mmCIF file of C-alpha atoms in Angstrom:
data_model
loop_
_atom_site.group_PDB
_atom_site.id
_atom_site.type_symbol
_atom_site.label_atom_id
_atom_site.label_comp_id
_atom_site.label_asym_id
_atom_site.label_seq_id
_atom_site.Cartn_x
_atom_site.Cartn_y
_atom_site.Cartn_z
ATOM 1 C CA UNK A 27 -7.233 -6.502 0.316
ATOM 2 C CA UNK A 28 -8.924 -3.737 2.442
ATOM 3 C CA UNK A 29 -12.181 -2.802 3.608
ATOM 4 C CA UNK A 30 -12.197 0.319 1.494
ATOM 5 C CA UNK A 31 -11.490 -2.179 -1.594
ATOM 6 C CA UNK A 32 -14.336 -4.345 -0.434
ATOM 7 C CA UNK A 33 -16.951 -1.086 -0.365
ATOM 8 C CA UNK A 34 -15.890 0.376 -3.550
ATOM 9 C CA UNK A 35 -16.436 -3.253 -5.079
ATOM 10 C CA UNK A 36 -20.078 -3.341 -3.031
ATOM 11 C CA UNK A 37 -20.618 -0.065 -4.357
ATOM 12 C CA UNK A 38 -19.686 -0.826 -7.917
ATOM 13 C CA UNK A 39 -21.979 -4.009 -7.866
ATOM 14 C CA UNK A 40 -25.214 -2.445 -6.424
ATOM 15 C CA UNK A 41 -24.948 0.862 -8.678
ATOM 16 C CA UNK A 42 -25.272 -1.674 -11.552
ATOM 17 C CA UNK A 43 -27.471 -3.555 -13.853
ATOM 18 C CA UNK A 44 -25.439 -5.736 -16.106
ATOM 19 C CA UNK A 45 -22.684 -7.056 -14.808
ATOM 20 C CA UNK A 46 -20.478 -9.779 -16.379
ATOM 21 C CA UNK A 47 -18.180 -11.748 -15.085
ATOM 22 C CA UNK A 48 -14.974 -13.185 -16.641
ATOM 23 C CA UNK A 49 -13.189 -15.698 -15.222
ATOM 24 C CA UNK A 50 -10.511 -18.404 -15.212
ATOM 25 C CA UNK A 51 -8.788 -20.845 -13.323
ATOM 26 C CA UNK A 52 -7.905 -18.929 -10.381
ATOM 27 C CA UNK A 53 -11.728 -19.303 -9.484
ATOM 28 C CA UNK A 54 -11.629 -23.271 -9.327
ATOM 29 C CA UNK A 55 -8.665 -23.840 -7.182
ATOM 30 C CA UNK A 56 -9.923 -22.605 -4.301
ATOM 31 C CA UNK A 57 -12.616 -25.473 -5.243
ATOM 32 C CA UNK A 58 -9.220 -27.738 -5.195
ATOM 33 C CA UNK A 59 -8.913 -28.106 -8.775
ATOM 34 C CA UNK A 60 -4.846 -27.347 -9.704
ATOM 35 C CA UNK A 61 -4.665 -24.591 -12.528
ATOM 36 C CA UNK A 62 -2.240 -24.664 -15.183
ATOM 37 C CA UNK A 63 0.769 -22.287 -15.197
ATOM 38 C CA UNK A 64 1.229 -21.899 -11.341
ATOM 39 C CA UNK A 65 4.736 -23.640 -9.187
ATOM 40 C CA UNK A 66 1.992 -26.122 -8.628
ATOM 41 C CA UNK A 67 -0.149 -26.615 -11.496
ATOM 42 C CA UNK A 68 -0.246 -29.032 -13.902
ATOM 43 C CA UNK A 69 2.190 -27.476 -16.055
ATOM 44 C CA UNK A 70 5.049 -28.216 -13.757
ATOM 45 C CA UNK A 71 4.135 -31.819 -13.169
ATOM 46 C CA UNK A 72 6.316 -34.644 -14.711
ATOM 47 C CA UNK A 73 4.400 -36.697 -17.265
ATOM 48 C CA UNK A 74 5.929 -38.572 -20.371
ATOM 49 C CA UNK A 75 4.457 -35.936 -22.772
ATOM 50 C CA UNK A 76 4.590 -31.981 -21.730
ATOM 51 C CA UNK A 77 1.198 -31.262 -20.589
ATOM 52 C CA UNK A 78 -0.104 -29.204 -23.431
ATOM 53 C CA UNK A 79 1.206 -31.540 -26.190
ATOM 54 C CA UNK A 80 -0.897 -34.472 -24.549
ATOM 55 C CA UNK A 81 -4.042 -32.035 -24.246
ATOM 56 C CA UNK A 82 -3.628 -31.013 -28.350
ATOM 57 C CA UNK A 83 -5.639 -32.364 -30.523
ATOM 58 C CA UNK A 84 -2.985 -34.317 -32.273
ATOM 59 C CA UNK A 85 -2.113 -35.963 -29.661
ATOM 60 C CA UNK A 86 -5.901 -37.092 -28.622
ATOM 61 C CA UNK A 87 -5.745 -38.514 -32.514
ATOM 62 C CA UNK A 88 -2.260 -40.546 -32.308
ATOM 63 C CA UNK A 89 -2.002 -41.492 -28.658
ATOM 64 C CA UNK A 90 -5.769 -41.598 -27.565
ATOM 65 C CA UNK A 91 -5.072 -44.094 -24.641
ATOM 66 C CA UNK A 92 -2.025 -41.957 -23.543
ATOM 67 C CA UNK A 93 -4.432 -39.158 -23.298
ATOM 68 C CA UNK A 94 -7.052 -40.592 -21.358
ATOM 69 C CA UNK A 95 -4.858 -41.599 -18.933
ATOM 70 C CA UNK A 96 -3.681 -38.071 -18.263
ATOM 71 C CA UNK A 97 -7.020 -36.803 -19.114
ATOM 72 C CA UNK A 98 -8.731 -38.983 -16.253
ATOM 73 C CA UNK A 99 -5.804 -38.761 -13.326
ATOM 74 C CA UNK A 100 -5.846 -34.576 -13.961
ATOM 75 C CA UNK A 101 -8.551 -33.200 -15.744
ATOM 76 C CA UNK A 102 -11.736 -34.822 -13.797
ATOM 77 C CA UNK A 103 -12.210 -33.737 -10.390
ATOM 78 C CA UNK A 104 -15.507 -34.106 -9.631
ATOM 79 C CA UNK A 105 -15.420 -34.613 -5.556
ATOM 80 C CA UNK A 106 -14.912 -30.278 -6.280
ATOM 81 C CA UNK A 107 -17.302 -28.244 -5.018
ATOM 82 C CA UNK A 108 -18.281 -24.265 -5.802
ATOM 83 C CA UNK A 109 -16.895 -21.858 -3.313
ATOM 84 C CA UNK A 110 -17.514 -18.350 -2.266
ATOM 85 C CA UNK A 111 -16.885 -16.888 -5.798
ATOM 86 C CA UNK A 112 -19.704 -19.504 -7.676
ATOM 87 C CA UNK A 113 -22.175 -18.956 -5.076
ATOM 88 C CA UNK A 114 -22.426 -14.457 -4.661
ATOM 89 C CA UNK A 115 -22.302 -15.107 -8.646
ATOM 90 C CA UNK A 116 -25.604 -17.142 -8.654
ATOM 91 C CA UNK A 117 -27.160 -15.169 -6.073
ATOM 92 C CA UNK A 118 -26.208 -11.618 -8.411
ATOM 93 C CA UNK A 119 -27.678 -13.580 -11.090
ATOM 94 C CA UNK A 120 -30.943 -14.756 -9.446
ATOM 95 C CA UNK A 121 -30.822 -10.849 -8.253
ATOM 96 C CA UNK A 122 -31.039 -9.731 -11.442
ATOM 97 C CA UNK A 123 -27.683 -7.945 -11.274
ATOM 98 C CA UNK A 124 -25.644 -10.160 -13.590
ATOM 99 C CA UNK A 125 -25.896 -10.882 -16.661
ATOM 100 C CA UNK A 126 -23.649 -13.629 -17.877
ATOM 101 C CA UNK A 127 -20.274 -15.621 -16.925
ATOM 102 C CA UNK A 128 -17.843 -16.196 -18.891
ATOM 103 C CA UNK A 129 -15.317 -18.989 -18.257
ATOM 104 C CA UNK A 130 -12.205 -20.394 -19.446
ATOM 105 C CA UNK A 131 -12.930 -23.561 -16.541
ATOM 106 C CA UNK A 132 -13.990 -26.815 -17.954
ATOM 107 C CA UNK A 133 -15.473 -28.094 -14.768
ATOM 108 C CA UNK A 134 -19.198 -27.206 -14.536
ATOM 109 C CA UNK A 135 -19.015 -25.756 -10.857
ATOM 110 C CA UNK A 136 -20.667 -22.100 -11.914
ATOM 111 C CA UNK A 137 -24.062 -24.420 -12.885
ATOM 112 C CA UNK A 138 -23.771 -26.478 -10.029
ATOM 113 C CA UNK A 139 -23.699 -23.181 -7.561
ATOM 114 C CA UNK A 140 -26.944 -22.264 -9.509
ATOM 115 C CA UNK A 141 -25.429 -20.024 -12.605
ATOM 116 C CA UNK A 142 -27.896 -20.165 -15.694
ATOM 117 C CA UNK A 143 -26.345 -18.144 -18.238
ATOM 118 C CA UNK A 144 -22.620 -19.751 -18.627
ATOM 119 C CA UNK A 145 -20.331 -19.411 -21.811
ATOM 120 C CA UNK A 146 -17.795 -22.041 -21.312
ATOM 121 C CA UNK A 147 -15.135 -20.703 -24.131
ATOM 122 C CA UNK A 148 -13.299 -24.203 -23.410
ATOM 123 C CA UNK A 149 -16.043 -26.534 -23.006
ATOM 124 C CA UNK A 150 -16.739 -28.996 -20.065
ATOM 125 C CA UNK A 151 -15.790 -32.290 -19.076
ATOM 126 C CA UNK A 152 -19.469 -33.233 -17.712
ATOM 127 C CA UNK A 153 -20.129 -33.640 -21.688
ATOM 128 C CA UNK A 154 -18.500 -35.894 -23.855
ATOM 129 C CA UNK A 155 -19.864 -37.097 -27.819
ATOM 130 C CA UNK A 156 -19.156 -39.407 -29.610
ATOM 131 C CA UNK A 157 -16.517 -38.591 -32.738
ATOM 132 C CA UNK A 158 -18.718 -40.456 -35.067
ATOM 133 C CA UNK A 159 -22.032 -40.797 -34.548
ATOM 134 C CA UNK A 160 -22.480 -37.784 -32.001
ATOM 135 C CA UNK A 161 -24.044 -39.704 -29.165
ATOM 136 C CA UNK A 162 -24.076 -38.211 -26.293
ATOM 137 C CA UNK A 163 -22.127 -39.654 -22.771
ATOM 138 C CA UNK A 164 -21.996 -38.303 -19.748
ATOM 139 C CA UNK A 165 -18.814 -38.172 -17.410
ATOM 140 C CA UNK A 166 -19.278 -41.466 -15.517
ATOM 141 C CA UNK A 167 -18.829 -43.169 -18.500
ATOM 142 C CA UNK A 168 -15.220 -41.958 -18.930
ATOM 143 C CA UNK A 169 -14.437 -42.776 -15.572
ATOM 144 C CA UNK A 170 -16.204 -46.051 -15.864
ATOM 145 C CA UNK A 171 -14.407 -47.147 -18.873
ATOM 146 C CA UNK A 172 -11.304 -48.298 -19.735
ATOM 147 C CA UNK A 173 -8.391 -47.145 -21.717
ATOM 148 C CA UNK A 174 -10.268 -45.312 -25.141
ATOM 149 C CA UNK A 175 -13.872 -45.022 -24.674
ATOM 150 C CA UNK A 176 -15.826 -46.119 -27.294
ATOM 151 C CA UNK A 177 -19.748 -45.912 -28.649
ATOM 152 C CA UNK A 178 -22.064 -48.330 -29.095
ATOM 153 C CA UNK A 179 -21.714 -47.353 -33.053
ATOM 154 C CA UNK A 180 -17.855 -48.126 -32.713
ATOM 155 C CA UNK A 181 -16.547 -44.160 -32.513
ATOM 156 C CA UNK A 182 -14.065 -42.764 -30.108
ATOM 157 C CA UNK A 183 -15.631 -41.002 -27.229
ATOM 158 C CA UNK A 184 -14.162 -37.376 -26.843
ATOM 159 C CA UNK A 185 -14.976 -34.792 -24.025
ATOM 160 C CA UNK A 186 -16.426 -31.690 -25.351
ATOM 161 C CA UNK A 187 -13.489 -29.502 -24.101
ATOM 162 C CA UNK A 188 -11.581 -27.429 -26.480
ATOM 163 C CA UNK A 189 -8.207 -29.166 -26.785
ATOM 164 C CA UNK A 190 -4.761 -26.981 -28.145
ATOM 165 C CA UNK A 191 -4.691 -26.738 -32.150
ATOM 166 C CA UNK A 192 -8.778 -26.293 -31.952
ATOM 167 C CA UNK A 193 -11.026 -23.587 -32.849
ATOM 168 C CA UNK A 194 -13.605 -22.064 -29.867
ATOM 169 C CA UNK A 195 -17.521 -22.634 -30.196
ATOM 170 C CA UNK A 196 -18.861 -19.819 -32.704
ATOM 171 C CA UNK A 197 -21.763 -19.628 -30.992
ATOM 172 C CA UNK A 198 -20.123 -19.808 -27.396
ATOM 173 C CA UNK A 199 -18.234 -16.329 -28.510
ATOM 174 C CA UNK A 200 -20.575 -14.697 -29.980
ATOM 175 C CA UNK A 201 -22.729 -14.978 -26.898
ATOM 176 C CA UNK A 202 -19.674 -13.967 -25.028
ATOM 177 C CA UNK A 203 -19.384 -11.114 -27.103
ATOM 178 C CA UNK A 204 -22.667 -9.802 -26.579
ATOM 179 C CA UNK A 205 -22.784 -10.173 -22.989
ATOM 180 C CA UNK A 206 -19.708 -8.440 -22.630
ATOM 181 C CA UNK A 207 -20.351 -5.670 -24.971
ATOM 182 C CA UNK A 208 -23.991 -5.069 -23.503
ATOM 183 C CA UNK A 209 -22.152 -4.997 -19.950
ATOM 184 C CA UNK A 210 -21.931 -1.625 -17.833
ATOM 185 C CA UNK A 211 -19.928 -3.663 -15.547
ATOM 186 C CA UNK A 212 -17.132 -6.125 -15.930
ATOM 187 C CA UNK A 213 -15.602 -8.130 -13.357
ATOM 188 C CA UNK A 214 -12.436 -9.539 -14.290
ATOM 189 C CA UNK A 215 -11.104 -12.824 -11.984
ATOM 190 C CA UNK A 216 -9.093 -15.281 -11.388
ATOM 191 C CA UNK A 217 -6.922 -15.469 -15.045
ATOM 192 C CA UNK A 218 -4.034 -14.034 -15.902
ATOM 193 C CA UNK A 219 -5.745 -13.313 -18.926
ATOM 194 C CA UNK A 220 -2.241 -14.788 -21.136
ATOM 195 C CA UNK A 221 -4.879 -17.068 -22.613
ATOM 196 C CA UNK A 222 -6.227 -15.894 -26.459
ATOM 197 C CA UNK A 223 -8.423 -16.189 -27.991
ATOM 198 C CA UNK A 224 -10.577 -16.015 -24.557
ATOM 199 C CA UNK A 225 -8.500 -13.584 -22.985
ATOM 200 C CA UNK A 226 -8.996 -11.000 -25.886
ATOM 201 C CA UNK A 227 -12.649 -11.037 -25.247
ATOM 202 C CA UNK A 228 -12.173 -8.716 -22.573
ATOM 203 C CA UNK A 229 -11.630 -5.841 -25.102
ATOM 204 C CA UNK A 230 -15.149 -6.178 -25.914
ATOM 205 C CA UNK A 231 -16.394 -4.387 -22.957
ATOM 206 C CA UNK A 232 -17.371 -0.594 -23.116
ATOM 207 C CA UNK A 233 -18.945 -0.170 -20.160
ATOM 208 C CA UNK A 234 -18.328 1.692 -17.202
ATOM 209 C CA UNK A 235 -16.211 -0.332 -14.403
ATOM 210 C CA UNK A 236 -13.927 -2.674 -15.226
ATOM 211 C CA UNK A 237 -12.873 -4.545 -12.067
ATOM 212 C CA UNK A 238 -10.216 -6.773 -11.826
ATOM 213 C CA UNK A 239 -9.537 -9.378 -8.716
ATOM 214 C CA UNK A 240 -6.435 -11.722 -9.110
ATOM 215 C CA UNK A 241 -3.634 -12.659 -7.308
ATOM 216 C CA UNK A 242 -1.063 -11.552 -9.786
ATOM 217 C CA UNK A 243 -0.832 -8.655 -12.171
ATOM 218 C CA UNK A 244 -2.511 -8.777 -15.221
ATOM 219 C CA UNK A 245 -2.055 -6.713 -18.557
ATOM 220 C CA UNK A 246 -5.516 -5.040 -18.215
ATOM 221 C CA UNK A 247 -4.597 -3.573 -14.966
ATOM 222 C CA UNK A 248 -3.816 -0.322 -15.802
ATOM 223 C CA UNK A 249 -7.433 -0.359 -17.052
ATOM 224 C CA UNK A 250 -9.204 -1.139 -14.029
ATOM 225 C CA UNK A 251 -11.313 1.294 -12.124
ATOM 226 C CA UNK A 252 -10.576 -0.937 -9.089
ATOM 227 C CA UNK A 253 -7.808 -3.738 -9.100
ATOM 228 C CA UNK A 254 -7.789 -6.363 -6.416
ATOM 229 C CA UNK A 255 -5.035 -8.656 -5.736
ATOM 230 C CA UNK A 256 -6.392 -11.197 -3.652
ATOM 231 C CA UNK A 257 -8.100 -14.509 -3.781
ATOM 232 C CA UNK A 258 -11.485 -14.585 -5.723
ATOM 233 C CA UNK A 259 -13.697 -16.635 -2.842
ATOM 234 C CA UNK A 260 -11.865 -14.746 -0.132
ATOM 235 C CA UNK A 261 -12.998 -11.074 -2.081
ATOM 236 C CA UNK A 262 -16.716 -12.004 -3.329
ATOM 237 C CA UNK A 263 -17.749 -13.498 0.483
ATOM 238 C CA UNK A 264 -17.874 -9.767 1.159
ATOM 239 C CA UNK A 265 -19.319 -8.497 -1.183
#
């Protein structure tokens, strides 16, 4: 990353109005929250089941204990707190200057660092309902519970995250879609964008910068008016 990278990127975000931002899990682990498909992620962890098989909804139907116990030793890390990245995004929202985020992350840090207008395409583990009844339960009671969670009416508690073999939040994209396509700026971070539906959002945009920040290449890079390879906290605390 250089300076001149930073200023056109300063430049970029006070010449506009409506910027969106679109991110993934590159902008949680430098909260400490592993991503997926890195040498470290979860992906490359031993378990019983492959990763993604126990996180499929089949599996959360046959093996719901199995799941939880992955689901509560990986997937919950709430001692994680918003970094460099949340925090300039609140502020450029609270500014006026941005107009949505758009996440693939499940963990609720862009509302904790103050972010209002959030489409979580995958959902969030702060929320969980119950499969029957719809009841709503809050994250401590997963952690406070053992083996499958259940309601008071008897159901199976689930977390409101969008697990393999399910369909996204209509609503969720369509506000998504919007933002994006209203957008004269798009800031692209954090994902490798290999993950679709979400990742094919980012065709929505017909605005006038696309930026992209990321540690590794990406296949809308040869569309970016300014590409970044560095980390997302590191880049933003600049801006």
């Amino acid at each position: 990353m250089s300076m001149n990278e930073i200023e056109k990127l300063s430049e970029i975000v006070k010449n506009s109005e409506k910027i969106v931002f679109f991110g993934g899990a590159g902008v949680s682990t430098e909260s400490g929250i592993p991503d997926f498909r890195s040498v470290d992620g979860l992906y490359h962890q031993q378990w019983d089941y492959p990763p993604e098989t126990i996180l499929s909804h089949t599996f959360f139907e046959r093996k719901t204990e199995e799941f939880y116990r992955f689901y509560r030793a990986k997937m919950l890390c709430l001692d994680a707190k918003p970094n460099a990245a949340h925090l300039k995004l609140a502020e450029l929202e609270k500014e006026g200057k941005l107009t949505g985020v758009v996440t693939q992350n499940i963990d609720g840090l862009h509302q904790e660092a103050g972010s209002k207008k959030v489409f979580e395409l995958h959902g969030s583990v702060l929320r969980n309902y119950c499969t029957k009844c719809r009841k709503f339960y809050d994250v401590h009671y997963i952690i406070d519970s053992e083996g499958v969670p259940k309601c008071e009416c008897g159901g199976v508690v689930k977390p409101d995250v969008v697990l393999y073999e399910e369909a996204l939040d209509d609503d969720v994209i369509n506000g998504a879609v919007r933002a994006i396509s209203e957008a004269d700026t798009l800031i692209i971070g954090g994902t490798s964008l290999n993950v679709y539906p979400a990742a094919g959002l980012v065709r929505y945009f017909n605005g006038k910068n696309t930026v992209i920040v990321n540690m590794s290449p990406t296949q809308m890079d040869k569309n970016a008016d300014l590409l970044v390879c560095d980390r997302i906290g590191s880049v933003f605390s600049q801006i």
